[in-house]
Amino acid sequence: MTRLRQRPLLKFLADPFGTSARTMELDGNYIRLTRRRRVESLSLQSLARAPAVTRGMLGTTLTVFTDKMDEVALKGASHQDARDFSQRIKEAWTRFNLAALEKEAAHLNSILAEVKSLVAPSRYPAAYQIAPLLEKARALDASLLSKLNAEAVGPEIVAHIAPVRNFADEPRTLRANGIAAFVAAELDRWKDFFDTIESKPLTPEQRLSIVVDEDATLVLAGAGSGKTSVITAKAAYLVKAGIRSPEEILLLAFAKNAAEEMSERVEARSGVPLVARTFHAIAYDIIGIVEGSKPALADHATNDMAFTNLIKQILKDLVLRRSDVSEAIIRWFAHFLVEPKTEWDFQTKHDFYSHMEAQDLRTLQGEKVKSYEELQIANWLYENGVEYEYEPVYEHKIPETGRRDYLPDFRLTESGIYIEHFGVRRQKKADGSEQLVTAPFIDRHEYLAGMEWKRQVHAEHETTLIETYSYERQEGRLLTGLAEKLAPHVTLKPRPADKIYDRIVELKQVDDFSKLLGTFLRKFKSGSHSLQDCETKSNQLKLGKRARAFLDVFAAVFEEYQKRLEGRIDFEDMILRAAGYTETGRYVSPFRHILIDEFQDISQSRARLLKALKAQHPDVRVFAVGDDWQSIFRFAGSDIHLMRHFGREFGGSFDGEAGVHRTVDLGRTFRSVDQIAFAARTFVLRNPAQIEKQIVPAGFATEPAIRVVTVSKGEDEAKLSQVLAARSAAVAPEAKPATVLLLGRYRFVEPNMQDLRQRFPRLKISFNTIHASKGLEADHVILLNADSGRTGFPSEIVDDPLLSLVSPEEEAFQNAEERRVMYVAMTRARHTLTILASNARPSSFVTELKKDPAYGIAAQPGAELEEHDCGECGGRLLGVTGKDGRVWYRCEHVQHCGNLLPVCQSCGTALPRFTDGTADVRCQCGATYPTCPECEDGWLVERSGSYGKFLGCVRYPNCVGKAKLSSDDGSALKKPRPGNRPR
């Protein structure tokens, strides 16, 4: 035993409060400390570094440092004694650590060997594989290696343990270096395989995707980039490299034919017998293994039409059998079939009109109305058996006022009563009084004047006018108030629910609603949602009464649907039941590598099954191939967010980082020429949420590759024939026929294919919807009916906001999925893409493509009519050719705005427009016209009236602006009203 004491004469001076140790004794592997009132022990293992000896005026201090950052000092010792004691502690400490190192030698050498193997690994150093090594290295470093005194143990030992310490300190760098070394060596080792596995050598990007083998690997495979080749080669590589046996590989596809094609291709190319399966097939197998037999599949599971028809039948039966549900169903169709938005929900006329046009505001009686509140009134009248006319011509002739014929909103045919619905709300003024106000984009004074004029007309002609107001709906009493106002004049005769439902069926409104219910039901089941979940989310998203009305119907439909399964299962049950068996371990998976094709189409339920399979063993790898740019099956349950957050959903963990995964961008396309490939990329990336990918085109176009051809009403067939004739003429007589793919957003746009094939034998012509064209390609693609409207493109009836109740996230970008549908259409083409679009109602996509030079769209031969902003509502003024051959510019919002302008009288082609800084309207040909004092878009031209010639607005009778003729030169004498020009 060795001891160090405070010197008696110095201890009171050096340590007057007795805080330092009075004695230190070295006892084996411990240092015993004696203080004034207690004795402590320090293990040599706890020392952070060698003791320090400091000489002072009041003796020498010896300080011991522990790994907990504590310092223990003995003050007032003899200097020589302190130095001797310090040396003995250092020697004991070194002996102790060397002994500990010797004790851990085998463990250290094992870790060291694994760390050194990272320099040139024989297998891809995936996160799951290296994470346990990192854990062992850090534990050893913390308990031993970090405590070894470099001076004491010597440089050889320091150098020996350095790789482990470096790895513990910078694991990500060493793993990244190991990955780089492995990939380089593996690419070289398997070069011949990559050169010959397909008919053409694989690209560098394809080769990289095959040798990369992270916990989760996402291969971004753009259109025509050879994703099937990648999956084929990956499966063959895993087997041939001895990484996996065929039984350990699960090859998944979404469609049965795709799975069959993949199986055949893998075996044909590599000789490896691998059976690809669909998600439903593997799920069904899992159920069979666990339960001993497979439950019967519902008849409608494989037939979407049968599924929709079942929903329709359930709706009909509920109307007939359950009065409470029938009321909810009728209430839905009468008042909530469309989004209950009014002009008060919009800041501009253009936004309001665009929304209204996207809605099918068709009443139960069958006519289209102009606002949601009018729809409510009309349907209430119909439900209660009150016969009416919508917007009839007023029964009395109104004297010439410059206005159009007066068309009241409703006329009740039996009583002759008129109903006018006024879009006004009540607003309190500062003095406490109330005033009527209009929507933000409506001229309040003009609107109130119009209300007063209508009241005067009815008063003068002694016709009964019932008034309703927007503020009544805002206060929740629009329809109850209407009932009270009509009570003295009308006897209500409510129609039976089944009769109303028959009318709804006649209007074909049940079809779309059944599809919505079906989509909602599948998402509801696959996401394991509850009605309470949906109600909670509805409140969060502020979907209001419409969501409540929908859920009232859905709850009953879902309950009845589940009853009608009668022990059978649908595809949602199949996936979820298999996932449950896998999660609980009742099914034990043999799979260690899971390869998934078309990953962008994955749904929440499929993802759950995939995660369950991955979680069963630590070494399971997920290899997903897909293209988020081609995610177009949201209606079928696919959830693009699973791909966008791939690492978070399926990745591993390493060094405190979750979601570890690898992404490989194939980049290269073997299909489209540069103009098409780059334009499609630019188009889809307008949505910043899409994953950015680089594109290497298949070749370079020698002529304009994308053209937009505008089509007048009734010219569809003629224009298509012109395009096909041009393509046919370009095919050399001795060449094989060129392939032409006609694409439509909907099936109903398909032309007479038999006739076209007979007329153009040099062309191999086919038609498909864009959704069904995935995987197809052709020399030339012609996109039909790229028009605006409900069944246009982008479709305005695809995503009902209610689906957000059973979707994890709603895409914020407008027309996000429709934009991807357009990308799919564009990238079916090898050499040319021709888009046929209405000149009166072109698609917003077409307008974007034409206006932005980044797309490089070729102009249509001949003079093309320009687009202008509509000064009345902010929409587009589109050039149209009338039956008489004259050109007019009409607002795109024909039903609502009605702005119609003639072309310049001087040149007969262009549209005169306002010029900043002048009081005139000027045409590009140089002609000028006086501005209209009443409206934003019109100008004055000479007209004749009962009092002679005058200047009148070209928009008459929509605008009655006028001015006197100058006696000398015929110019307008009246100046335009200030502040009336567009800003």
mmCIF file of N, CA, C and O in Angstrom, residues 1 13 71 138 141 157 270 362 476 489 521 609 634 638 744 779 851 872 880:
data_model
loop_
_atom_site.group_PDB
_atom_site.id
_atom_site.type_symbol
_atom_site.label_atom_id
_atom_site.label_comp_id
_atom_site.label_asym_id
_atom_site.label_seq_id
_atom_site.Cartn_x
_atom_site.Cartn_y
_atom_site.Cartn_z
ATOM 1 N N MET A 1 0.846 -1.194 0.000
ATOM 2 C CA MET A 1 0.000 0.000 0.000
ATOM 3 C C MET A 1 0.879 1.239 0.000
ATOM 4 O O MET A 1 1.869 1.301 0.730
ATOM 5 N N LEU A 13 -2.960 25.779 6.728
ATOM 6 C CA LEU A 13 -2.770 26.949 5.872
ATOM 7 C C LEU A 13 -3.219 26.694 4.427
ATOM 8 O O LEU A 13 -3.877 27.529 3.802
ATOM 9 N N GLU A 71 -12.706 16.711 -10.052
ATOM 10 C CA GLU A 71 -11.306 16.823 -9.652
ATOM 11 C C GLU A 71 -11.218 16.581 -8.145
ATOM 12 O O GLU A 71 -11.994 17.141 -7.383
ATOM 13 N N ARG A 138 -18.499 1.916 -30.277
ATOM 14 C CA ARG A 138 -18.679 3.050 -29.369
ATOM 15 C C ARG A 138 -18.709 2.591 -27.915
ATOM 16 O O ARG A 138 -18.201 3.297 -27.026
ATOM 17 N N ASP A 141 -15.107 1.907 -26.982
ATOM 18 C CA ASP A 141 -14.367 3.166 -26.913
ATOM 19 C C ASP A 141 -14.689 3.906 -25.620
ATOM 20 O O ASP A 141 -13.794 4.445 -24.964
ATOM 21 N N ILE A 157 0.215 0.661 -29.714
ATOM 22 C CA ILE A 157 -1.150 0.345 -29.280
ATOM 23 C C ILE A 157 -2.119 1.435 -29.730
ATOM 24 O O ILE A 157 -3.236 1.157 -30.169
ATOM 25 N N SER A 270 -32.087 -14.424 -67.301
ATOM 26 C CA SER A 270 -31.044 -14.829 -66.359
ATOM 27 C C SER A 270 -31.039 -16.315 -66.025
ATOM 28 O O SER A 270 -30.092 -16.803 -65.419
ATOM 29 N N ARG A 362 -76.710 21.420 -61.565
ATOM 30 C CA ARG A 362 -77.926 20.961 -62.228
ATOM 31 C C ARG A 362 -78.962 20.608 -61.170
ATOM 32 O O ARG A 362 -78.705 19.856 -60.237
ATOM 33 N N GLY A 476 -78.618 30.664 -41.740
ATOM 34 C CA GLY A 476 -79.198 29.325 -41.620
ATOM 35 C C GLY A 476 -80.698 29.264 -41.781
ATOM 36 O O GLY A 476 -81.329 28.317 -41.280
ATOM 37 N N HIS A 489 -99.345 31.671 -50.389
ATOM 38 C CA HIS A 489 -99.611 31.607 -51.822
ATOM 39 C C HIS A 489 -99.573 30.195 -52.398
ATOM 40 O O HIS A 489 -100.137 29.950 -53.470
ATOM 41 N N LEU A 521 -64.929 4.432 -49.757
ATOM 42 C CA LEU A 521 -65.041 3.185 -48.985
ATOM 43 C C LEU A 521 -63.730 2.408 -49.019
ATOM 44 O O LEU A 521 -63.262 1.916 -47.986
ATOM 45 N N LEU A 609 -48.476 -3.664 -45.211
ATOM 46 C CA LEU A 609 -48.025 -5.047 -45.395
ATOM 47 C C LEU A 609 -46.528 -5.089 -45.668
ATOM 48 O O LEU A 609 -45.807 -5.934 -45.115
ATOM 49 N N ARG A 634 -54.704 7.981 -57.802
ATOM 50 C CA ARG A 634 -55.183 8.350 -56.469
ATOM 51 C C ARG A 634 -56.602 7.821 -56.241
ATOM 52 O O ARG A 634 -56.956 7.412 -55.148
ATOM 53 N N SER A 638 -53.869 4.911 -54.431
ATOM 54 C CA SER A 638 -52.429 5.155 -54.344
ATOM 55 C C SER A 638 -52.164 6.458 -53.599
ATOM 56 O O SER A 638 -52.915 7.425 -53.725
ATOM 57 N N GLY A 744 -56.904 10.004 -75.012
ATOM 58 C CA GLY A 744 -57.986 10.832 -74.498
ATOM 59 C C GLY A 744 -58.031 10.754 -72.990
ATOM 60 O O GLY A 744 -57.703 9.720 -72.399
ATOM 61 N N ASP A 779 -44.417 6.144 -82.077
ATOM 62 C CA ASP A 779 -43.627 7.154 -82.782
ATOM 63 C C ASP A 779 -44.256 8.527 -82.629
ATOM 64 O O ASP A 779 -43.581 9.526 -82.393
ATOM 65 N N LYS A 851 -47.848 29.557 -73.890
ATOM 66 C CA LYS A 851 -47.374 30.873 -73.453
ATOM 67 C C LYS A 851 -45.925 30.866 -72.993
ATOM 68 O O LYS A 851 -45.211 31.856 -73.153
ATOM 69 N N GLU A 872 -63.865 42.508 -67.884
ATOM 70 C CA GLU A 872 -65.074 42.428 -67.073
ATOM 71 C C GLU A 872 -64.919 41.472 -65.893
ATOM 72 O O GLU A 872 -65.464 41.703 -64.829
ATOM 73 N N VAL A 880 -62.723 33.401 -81.506
ATOM 74 C CA VAL A 880 -63.552 32.344 -82.103
ATOM 75 C C VAL A 880 -64.064 32.839 -83.455
ATOM 76 O O VAL A 880 -64.269 34.036 -83.665
#
